[in-house]
Amino acid sequence: MSIPTGNRPNRQPRVTILDVAAKAGVHVSTASRALNPKAEHRISGKMVRKIELIAEQLGYSPNPLATSLRTQRTGTVGLVVPNLSDPLFAPIIAAAQERVAEDDFVTFVASSDYKPEKLLSIIEIMSRRHVAGLMVASFDIKDPAADLCLKLGIPTVAVLRDPRHAELSSVTMDDEKGVRALVEHVLDLGHRRIAYITAPLAASTAHNRLAGFMAGTKLAKAAHCQFDVIEADAYHVEEGERIMKRLIADGMRWTAFLCFNDLLAVGALVALKAAGIACPDEISVTGVNDLPFMGLLSPPLTSLHNAGRKIGSQGAELLLDLIENGHAPTRHVLFSSHVVVRGSTGPAPSRPVQDRDRSAKAARRQPAVRARPRPP
Amino acid sequence: MSIPTGNRPNRQPRVTILDVAAKAGVHVSTASRALNPKAEHRISGKMVRKIELIAEQLGYSPNPLATSLRTQRTGTVGLVVPNLSDPLFAPIIAAAQERVAEDDFVTFVASSDYKPEKLLSIIEIMSRRHVAGLMVASFDIKDPAADLCLKLGIPTVAVLRDPRHAELSSVTMDDEKGVRALVEHVLDLGHRRIAYITAPLAASTAHNRLAGFMAGTKLAKAAHCQFDVIEADAYHVEEGERIMKRLIADGMRWTAFLCFNDLLAVGALVALKAAGIACPDEISVTGVNDLPFMGLLSPPLTSLHNAGRKIGSQGAELLLDLIENGHAPTRHVLFSSHVVVRGSTGPAPSRPVQDRDRSAKAARRQPAVRARPRPP
DNA sequence: CTTTTGTGCGCAAAGGATTGCCCTTGACTC
DNA sequence: GAGTCAAGGGCAATCCTTTGCGCACAAAAG
């Protein structure tokens, strides 16, 4: 039920510590202590050397399963992301994996597929397997999964998304400040009709970026600014494309689009190109994360640079710390992100797209969420 | 030494099978058998239901460590790639992980960093941990690491790169045919001076793609074709950029560049753009793998589509098969790849770049490898 | 010379499950 | 009524290490 079947193949019989002890003519406990640096009961120096030599000769290496069973330590950590192939998460995994490997931990990796119940089951599975710690990149705000980690007593670090749990350390980007800077950027370019495409607000990232957008709207000095928020249901290119297509059909009222992430932005670009709307001449678009290749698109995407590798390694660092000192104080590491200005943002056009002949037909349905315009 | 330290935190005491047995008033062996579907000694139906109920009530779940120690089965598989964040490998990992998770395996993931000795150490570590099987994407041809897997008796499947070991199953792309098709493509476009940038030939992919290129050269009907091979030292964008810069400085003699992979091709595009050389008007460029976003670059990259996810899931499939039936016959699955024609390839220009005034200065150093031109 | 103090190592009990073998019963056959 | 048989469970070994405790012996202290 828990451990799948599978015939063990013809492994050669492993050499155990009994073999070493036998050959050395000592008791296993002596061998164990000799091979264990932190042996409290000390063994004489020459005996240690003798046993080490014999262990070497015999090619002995301790069976981690037995060790783990005895010590309740497995030397494993779990890494969980919502999507393994997303270019945003892969570097986080990679960097974390490298860092923990330095301390001789091996990593279980799993993908929650953006499904809360799957995350719960992953955590349970990993807990059963006695992971020493967990680094999770897919917590929602007040996620029950976070409670579960704490209840199970697993040292846990949240990365990228902060469940905002009082007892859970986190490593995140300063999304709020970042998106605010993006708003500032397009305001500086003269844009006054600005839309923000948010992701589902369960994630703290979505929350913070929206907050950043709202904060940015307060910066607007001009009298007739229009700010709107549109909610996406997913995180991928196709969703961005779908949304932008709909907006174009509905009559485009904005000159600048800030997107929750690069994937949505790329989708928006695709839709704009298909509709023959020029970016940035008619509409400016921005993303978040600055994924690889974003600078090479046409137009190159203005984005917020988020350093995935730094998040991963810092998350691992915190986690190792937590594993070592059972009750380290909760910490929240915040990396600042900076706007990378590229070709997808430009000066605001004199007239928005909807005034052009081409798109006059569509009825103007309201977007999903409508932010209140903020007078200066 | 093998298992890192780390204080186990305040986990609540786990409920063991003894607790279940005690509460049921039976022996642990009875409880074990009742909870184990494949129990040979059968337990009466009502007893099974009783014990299952009690186990449920107590929240019992077997300790995989103890089970593994006893049965020598761990329910884990190892996934090894050369680089976790490479957009080529991440989907392979993701798909494989999904597939084996269906069969209740959890996955150790590690990155060999393109270092043979690191691969060896990863395999040893995973072997010690009793992985049920290994899926490796970073074997070189005749890799000692492949021998090690066999020697250790670990069911192993090679993906993407085939070590060409008689006893090792593999799942790969038909690189040879693919690259030949690319050559065909640029020949059709009228190109007669064609360079191929190969990767280090230790990898079977490099080998096969070069073979595909060489095979392609035989297709050339025109009298004065020039084919050259240039060897890259790495796989990333920067290397492609470096190489192309050097070639430009040396005086560009080619009108079409086939690159070992997309990353090198993207680097080449970057260098060309920096030098003010137009692609595809002056030079055509192709890649391999068709990574995400390649169709959105400027120019969009003509590439060979390789389905990473299919490789990953098929590799997992083979591996699970191998784990189940200790001695399944060796299999080699070959996925065909197809050319995706995009904007980075176009009709051959009338004159190659070097005849233009701008680049006449540089001495013409020979490229790293010079293939013998093939007369038609 | 006896009594303390270590030092160096052995003994055996965990840790939590699986499994070969044996024992007890009740049913069934002759 | 004695003998056969199979079903249902119990016993204890086993997987491999780690570790609390105890023992012996030698050196140091009285």
XYZ file of N, CA, C and O in Angstrom, chain A residues 175-308:
536
model
N 7.389 41.530 -3.913
C 6.508 41.704 -5.062
C 5.766 43.030 -5.031
O 5.549 43.660 -6.059
N 5.383 43.422 -3.850
C 4.582 44.642 -3.750
C 5.367 45.838 -4.272
O 4.919 46.567 -5.147
N 6.570 45.992 -3.731
C 7.400 47.102 -4.166
C 7.707 46.992 -5.659
O 7.721 47.987 -6.385
N 7.932 45.751 -6.073
C 8.279 45.551 -7.472
C 7.183 46.002 -8.423
O 7.432 46.755 -9.368
N 5.979 45.535 -8.146
C 4.885 45.888 -9.046
C 4.588 47.387 -8.962
O 4.254 48.035 -9.962
N 4.749 47.933 -7.771
C 4.558 49.380 -7.651
C 5.542 50.105 -8.572
O 5.190 51.082 -9.238
N 6.755 49.593 -8.601
C 7.754 50.208 -9.475
C 7.353 50.074 -10.946
O 7.623 50.968 -11.758
N 6.703 48.961 -11.248
C 6.242 48.784 -12.631
C 5.166 49.817 -12.973
O 5.165 50.402 -14.060
N 4.259 50.017 -12.020
C 3.213 51.020 -12.244
C 3.859 52.384 -12.460
O 3.526 53.115 -13.396
N 4.800 52.670 -11.588
C 5.527 53.931 -11.695
C 6.156 54.057 -13.093
O 6.109 55.112 -13.716
N 6.715 52.964 -13.533
C 7.388 52.969 -14.834
C 6.413 53.349 -15.956
O 6.713 54.227 -16.772
N 5.254 52.715 -15.958
C 4.333 53.027 -17.064
C 3.680 54.402 -16.877
O 3.365 55.083 -17.859
N 3.520 54.824 -15.623
C 3.018 56.187 -15.408
C 4.018 57.192 -15.967
O 3.641 58.166 -16.623
N 5.283 56.924 -15.696
C 6.335 57.807 -16.208
C 6.290 57.890 -17.726
O 6.657 58.896 -18.323
N 5.877 56.796 -18.316
C 5.817 56.777 -19.782
C 4.560 57.470 -20.298
O 4.312 57.517 -21.495
N 3.762 57.950 -19.361
C 2.589 58.713 -19.768
C 1.299 57.930 -19.841
O 0.252 58.467 -20.207
N 1.343 56.670 -19.464
C 0.124 55.865 -19.532
C -0.854 56.302 -18.449
O -0.461 56.592 -17.326
N -2.121 56.332 -18.811
C -3.156 56.732 -17.861
C -4.278 55.711 -17.776
O -5.156 55.807 -16.939
N -4.291 54.802 -18.713
C -5.297 53.734 -18.672
C -4.560 52.417 -18.540
O -4.039 51.876 -19.509
N -4.548 51.935 -17.331
C -3.657 50.817 -17.010
C -4.439 49.651 -16.429
O -5.245 49.824 -15.512
N -4.198 48.476 -16.970
C -4.864 47.282 -16.444
C -3.839 46.373 -15.799
O -2.678 46.327 -16.201
N -4.283 45.693 -14.775
C -3.419 44.698 -14.144
C -4.119 43.351 -14.194
O -5.266 43.213 -13.770
N -3.441 42.374 -14.740
C -3.994 41.024 -14.784
C -3.458 40.253 -13.592
O -2.269 39.966 -13.522
N -4.316 39.964 -12.659
C -3.887 39.282 -11.443
C -4.103 37.773 -11.574
O -4.879 37.313 -12.414
N -3.409 37.044 -10.731
C -3.643 35.601 -10.630
C -4.635 35.381 -9.496
O -4.945 36.308 -8.748
N -5.148 34.160 -9.356
C -6.069 33.883 -8.256
C -5.461 34.340 -6.932
O -4.291 34.078 -6.663
N -6.247 34.987 -6.105
C -5.689 35.668 -4.942
C -5.350 34.763 -3.767
O -4.955 35.233 -2.705
N -5.499 33.457 -3.951
C -5.130 32.548 -2.867
C -3.645 32.622 -2.573
O -3.212 32.481 -1.431
N -2.860 32.869 -3.588
C -1.410 32.923 -3.390
C -0.981 34.290 -2.896
O -1.504 35.310 -3.326
N -0.019 34.280 -1.993
C 0.454 35.548 -1.435
C 1.081 36.407 -2.517
O 1.012 37.631 -2.463
N 1.694 35.757 -3.485
C 2.292 36.534 -4.567
C 1.231 37.361 -5.272
O 1.433 38.547 -5.550
N 0.106 36.727 -5.553
C -0.972 37.438 -6.233
C -1.456 38.593 -5.367
O -1.676 39.714 -5.841
N -1.579 38.306 -4.100
C -2.012 39.306 -3.132
C -1.069 40.502 -3.114
O -1.471 41.654 -3.234
N 0.206 40.183 -2.973
C 1.195 41.251 -2.847
C 1.322 42.070 -4.130
O 1.496 43.286 -4.090
N 1.256 41.385 -5.251
C 1.406 42.127 -6.500
C 0.206 43.035 -6.727
O 0.347 44.154 -7.204
N -0.948 42.522 -6.357
C -2.129 43.374 -6.482
C -1.991 44.589 -5.558
O -2.279 45.723 -5.948
N -1.520 44.323 -4.343
C -1.309 45.427 -3.407
C -0.335 46.431 -4.005
O -0.503 47.655 -3.866
N 0.696 45.918 -4.658
C 1.666 46.802 -5.291
C 1.010 47.641 -6.379
O 1.277 48.839 -6.515
N 0.131 46.990 -7.115
C -0.574 47.722 -8.163
C -1.444 48.815 -7.556
O -1.425 49.964 -7.995
N -2.171 48.436 -6.518
C -3.039 49.419 -5.876
C -2.221 50.570 -5.309
O -2.604 51.739 -5.416
N -1.106 50.228 -4.699
C -0.241 51.276 -4.164
C 0.237 52.175 -5.287
O 0.336 53.397 -5.136
N 0.527 51.545 -6.416
C 1.005 52.320 -7.554
C -0.041 53.302 -8.042
O 0.285 54.422 -8.448
N -1.287 52.878 -7.984
C -2.347 53.771 -8.474
C -2.413 55.059 -7.668
O -2.827 56.091 -8.183
N -1.975 54.972 -6.426
C -2.004 56.190 -5.606
C -0.965 57.209 -6.044
O -1.009 58.369 -5.659
N -0.009 56.731 -6.811
C 1.051 57.629 -7.243
C 0.585 58.550 -8.366
O 1.223 59.546 -8.678
N -0.525 58.147 -8.982
C -0.958 58.870 -10.173
C -1.334 60.313 -9.829
O -2.214 60.552 -9.006
N -0.669 61.239 -10.493
C -0.982 62.653 -10.253
C -2.076 63.127 -11.211
O -2.871 63.986 -10.885
N -2.069 62.533 -12.371
C -2.997 63.008 -13.394
C -4.446 62.776 -12.966
O -4.751 61.817 -12.261
N -5.289 63.626 -13.391
C -6.686 63.593 -12.955
C -7.443 62.369 -13.467
O -8.020 61.621 -12.694
N -7.430 62.144 -14.737
C -8.282 61.086 -15.271
C -7.508 59.800 -15.565
O -7.396 59.395 -16.704
N -6.984 59.210 -14.530
C -6.373 57.901 -14.676
C -7.455 56.835 -14.555
O -8.436 57.014 -13.838
N -7.246 55.757 -15.283
C -8.160 54.643 -15.125
C -7.359 53.389 -14.814
O -6.440 53.014 -15.542
N -7.679 52.774 -13.685
C -6.981 51.557 -13.300
C -7.975 50.411 -13.209
O -9.033 50.562 -12.600
N -7.640 49.292 -13.790
C -8.541 48.148 -13.712
C -7.781 46.876 -13.390
O -6.604 46.738 -13.713
N -8.508 45.975 -12.773
C -7.915 44.692 -12.425
C -8.713 43.572 -13.067
O -9.946 43.574 -12.998
N -8.009 42.673 -13.688
C -8.653 41.554 -14.367
C -8.082 40.277 -13.784
O -6.872 40.171 -13.573
N -8.942 39.324 -13.511
C -8.441 38.136 -12.836
C -8.257 36.968 -13.786
O -9.185 36.568 -14.478
N -7.066 36.417 -13.780
C -6.782 35.228 -14.581
C -7.070 33.988 -13.747
O -7.019 34.027 -12.524
N -7.362 32.905 -14.431
C -7.669 31.668 -13.707
C -6.467 30.744 -13.616
O -6.496 29.742 -12.906
N -5.439 31.034 -14.395
C -4.286 30.143 -14.407
C -3.031 30.971 -14.633
O -3.092 32.204 -14.669
N -1.922 30.270 -14.808
C -0.654 30.987 -14.827
C 0.090 30.895 -16.146
O 1.216 31.302 -16.247
N -0.538 30.304 -17.144
C 0.261 29.975 -18.321
C -0.019 30.872 -19.523
O -0.897 31.731 -19.504
N 0.776 30.665 -20.545
C 0.719 31.497 -21.746
C -0.680 31.501 -22.351
O -1.207 32.555 -22.721
N -1.278 30.331 -22.427
C -2.571 30.217 -23.077
C -3.621 31.093 -22.371
O -4.471 31.699 -23.015
N -3.524 31.132 -21.054
C -4.471 31.937 -20.306
C -4.283 33.424 -20.637
O -5.253 34.163 -20.810
N -3.038 33.832 -20.718
C -2.761 35.221 -21.066
C -3.332 35.551 -22.442
O -3.905 36.628 -22.670
N -3.184 34.602 -23.332
C -3.664 34.795 -24.684
C -5.191 34.889 -24.695
O -5.774 35.766 -25.338
N -5.787 33.974 -23.954
C -7.241 33.949 -23.894
C -7.800 35.272 -23.369
O -8.720 35.864 -23.940
N -7.206 35.721 -22.298
C -7.698 36.952 -21.687
C -7.543 38.128 -22.635
O -8.472 38.927 -22.834
N -6.370 38.224 -23.208
C -6.131 39.374 -24.070
C -7.047 39.357 -25.290
O -7.546 40.392 -25.715
N -7.276 38.168 -25.799
C -8.192 38.060 -26.947
C -9.578 38.583 -26.577
O -10.204 39.308 -27.332
N -10.019 38.177 -25.403
C -11.339 38.600 -24.960
C -11.394 40.115 -24.804
O -12.339 40.769 -25.213
N -10.346 40.640 -24.211
C -10.320 42.084 -23.988
C -10.315 42.840 -25.305
O -10.961 43.880 -25.453
N -9.582 42.311 -26.259
C -9.538 42.973 -27.565
C -10.926 42.950 -28.197
O -11.418 43.952 -28.726
N -11.560 41.792 -28.082
C -12.889 41.670 -28.665
C -13.877 42.617 -27.987
O -14.787 43.151 -28.619
N -13.663 42.803 -26.696
C -14.569 43.665 -25.936
C -14.325 45.149 -26.182
O -15.038 45.987 -25.634
N -13.295 45.439 -26.951
C -12.950 46.849 -27.130
C -11.881 47.231 -26.137
O -12.121 47.236 -24.927
N -10.761 47.556 -26.640
C -9.600 47.757 -25.771
C -9.574 49.189 -25.246
O -9.537 50.130 -26.021
N -9.621 49.286 -23.948
C -9.644 50.634 -23.370
C -8.341 51.046 -22.719
O -8.238 52.124 -22.183
N -7.375 50.118 -22.672
C -6.167 50.444 -21.916
C -4.966 50.636 -22.832
O -4.956 50.168 -23.974
N -3.966 51.283 -22.298
C -2.736 51.452 -23.084
C -1.576 50.703 -22.443
O -0.526 50.559 -23.044
N -1.792 50.251 -21.226
C -0.714 49.500 -20.578
C -1.283 48.313 -19.809
O -2.310 48.440 -19.140
N -0.606 47.203 -19.937
C -1.020 45.977 -19.263
C 0.087 45.454 -18.384
O 1.149 45.072 -18.874
N -0.179 45.437 -17.114
C 0.782 44.788 -16.211
C 0.253 43.391 -15.943
O -0.903 43.239 -15.559
N 1.091 42.401 -16.145
C 0.626 41.031 -15.950
C 1.262 40.415 -14.719
O 2.417 40.706 -14.394
N 0.511 39.538 -14.098
C 0.973 38.870 -12.887
C 2.324 38.208 -13.096
O 3.186 38.223 -12.239
N 2.498 37.574 -14.260
C 3.811 36.972 -14.520
C 4.145 37.014 -16.006
O 3.354 37.467 -16.820
N 5.329 36.546 -16.303
C 5.800 36.606 -17.686
C 4.972 35.749 -18.617
O 4.755 36.098 -19.774
N 4.517 34.611 -18.111
C 3.790 33.701 -18.990
C 2.507 34.351 -19.481
O 2.186 34.307 -20.669
N 1.786 34.969 -18.573
C 0.579 35.681 -18.972
C 0.935 36.818 -19.934
O 0.236 37.054 -20.921
N 2.024 37.489 -19.647
C 2.433 38.599 -20.503
C 2.762 38.115 -21.906
O 2.388 38.740 -22.903
N 3.448 36.988 -21.949
C 3.791 36.439 -23.260
C 2.515 36.085 -24.018
O 2.383 36.365 -25.216
N 1.577 35.488 -23.318
C 0.303 35.169 -23.948
C -0.373 36.430 -24.468
O -0.923 36.451 -25.577
N -0.300 37.487 -23.684
C -0.883 38.761 -24.108
C -0.204 39.257 -25.384
O -0.865 39.698 -26.325
N 1.099 39.144 -25.410
C 1.843 39.580 -26.595
C 1.413 38.798 -27.827
O 1.238 39.362 -28.915
N 1.245 37.508 -27.621
C 0.831 36.669 -28.744
C -0.514 37.133 -29.288
O -0.708 37.278 -30.500
N -1.442 37.374 -28.371
C -2.781 37.794 -28.787
C -2.735 39.158 -29.478
O -3.430 39.387 -30.476
N -1.932 40.034 -28.950
C -1.820 41.368 -29.549
C -1.274 41.266 -30.962
O -1.772 41.887 -31.895
N -0.236 40.454 -31.098
C 0.366 40.297 -32.414
C -0.654 39.726 -33.400
O -0.788 40.195 -34.527
N -1.398 38.749 -32.917
C -2.395 38.121 -33.787
C -3.455 39.126 -34.217
O -3.989 39.058 -35.322
N -3.738 40.058 -33.336
C -4.783 41.039 -33.643
C -4.220 42.240 -34.407
O -4.954 43.182 -34.714
N -2.926 42.221 -34.639
C -2.324 43.320 -35.378
C -2.189 44.592 -34.564
O -2.107 45.690 -35.095
N -2.183 44.440 -33.254
C -1.996 45.602 -32.392
C -0.525 45.689 -32.022
O 0.062 44.705 -31.556
N 0.068 46.826 -32.223
C 1.515 46.949 -32.046
C 1.890 47.161 -30.585
O 1.299 47.978 -29.894
N 2.860 46.406 -30.153
C 3.435 46.603 -28.819
C 4.873 47.005 -29.020
O 5.591 46.325 -29.756
N 5.341 48.076 -28.458
C 4.690 48.936 -27.469
C 4.000 50.156 -28.064
O 3.513 50.982 -27.304
N 3.959 50.270 -29.387
C 3.454 51.521 -29.953
C 2.023 51.809 -29.540
O 1.666 52.942 -29.230
N 1.198 50.765 -29.522
C -0.194 50.995 -29.152
C -0.485 50.568 -27.711
O -1.248 51.211 -27.011
N 0.146 49.487 -27.326
C -0.080 48.989 -25.969
C 1.238 48.528 -25.359
O 2.028 47.864 -26.034
N 1.460 48.886 -24.135
C 2.643 48.411 -23.419
C 2.272 47.220 -22.549
O 1.151 47.144 -22.036
N 3.216 46.304 -22.411
C 2.963 45.098 -21.625
C 4.157 44.828 -20.714
O 5.303 45.002 -21.113
N 3.863 44.396 -19.496
C 4.963 43.985 -18.608
C 4.635 42.645 -17.964
O 3.473 42.271 -17.842
N 5.692 41.949 -17.558
C 5.532 40.687 -16.859
C 6.210 40.741 -15.510
O 6.627 41.803 -15.057
N 6.290 39.614 -14.894
C 7.026 39.501 -13.640
C 7.765 38.171 -13.626
O 7.171 37.146 -14.002
N 8.992 38.225 -13.220
C 9.908 37.097 -12.983
C 11.148 37.146 -13.870
O 12.181 36.602 -13.532
N 10.993 37.790 -15.021
C 12.120 37.875 -15.946
C 12.696 36.488 -16.230
O 13.873 36.211 -15.995
N 11.864 35.637 -16.746
C 12.289 34.289 -17.112
C 13.361 34.348 -18.197
O 13.519 35.372 -18.851
N 14.071 33.242 -18.377
C 15.048 33.197 -19.459
C 14.383 33.504 -20.800
O 13.217 33.157 -21.007
N 15.085 34.141 -21.658
C 14.643 34.454 -23.026
C 13.687 35.627 -23.108
O 13.354 36.049 -24.207
N 13.236 36.136 -21.982
C 12.270 37.230 -22.054
C 12.882 38.446 -22.739
O 12.190 39.246 -23.352
N 14.196 38.565 -22.621
C 14.863 39.697 -23.261
C 15.042 39.510 -24.753
O 15.462 40.424 -25.454
N 14.716 38.330 -25.226
C 14.962 38.043 -26.639
C 13.678 37.934 -27.442
O 13.698 37.656 -28.630
N 12.559 38.125 -26.777
C 11.295 38.073 -27.500
C 11.174 39.313 -28.369
O 11.962 40.255 -28.268
N 10.155 39.323 -29.206
C 9.899 40.548 -29.940
C 8.479 40.986 -29.666
O 7.558 40.290 -30.054
N 8.261 42.065 -28.991
C 9.308 42.892 -28.396
C 9.862 42.238 -27.144
O 9.165 41.441 -26.514
N 11.095 42.566 -26.782
C 11.643 42.054 -25.523
C 10.781 42.531 -24.359
O 10.357 43.679 -24.334
N 10.537 41.623 -23.445
C 9.541 41.911 -22.414
C 10.126 42.691 -21.239
O 11.102 42.275 -20.625
N 9.503 43.796 -20.934
C 9.812 44.502 -19.693
C 9.277 43.667 -18.542
O 8.133 43.226 -18.574
N 10.111 43.420 -17.558
C 9.689 42.519 -16.495
C 10.341 42.895 -15.172
O 11.141 43.829 -15.099
N 9.956 42.153 -14.169
C 10.513 42.351 -12.843
C 11.476 41.199 -12.612
O 11.076 40.040 -12.695
N 12.698 41.521 -12.355
C 13.651 40.428 -12.226
C 13.578 39.769 -10.853
O 13.812 40.392 -9.830
N 13.249 38.493 -10.872
C 13.216 37.710 -9.640
C 14.260 36.619 -9.730
O 14.279 35.850 -10.669
N 15.111 36.552 -8.743
C 16.209 35.595 -8.803
C 15.812 34.279 -8.171
O 15.875 34.107 -6.954
N 15.370 33.353 -9.007
C 14.916 32.060 -8.518
C 15.994 31.303 -7.773
O 15.745 30.720 -6.714
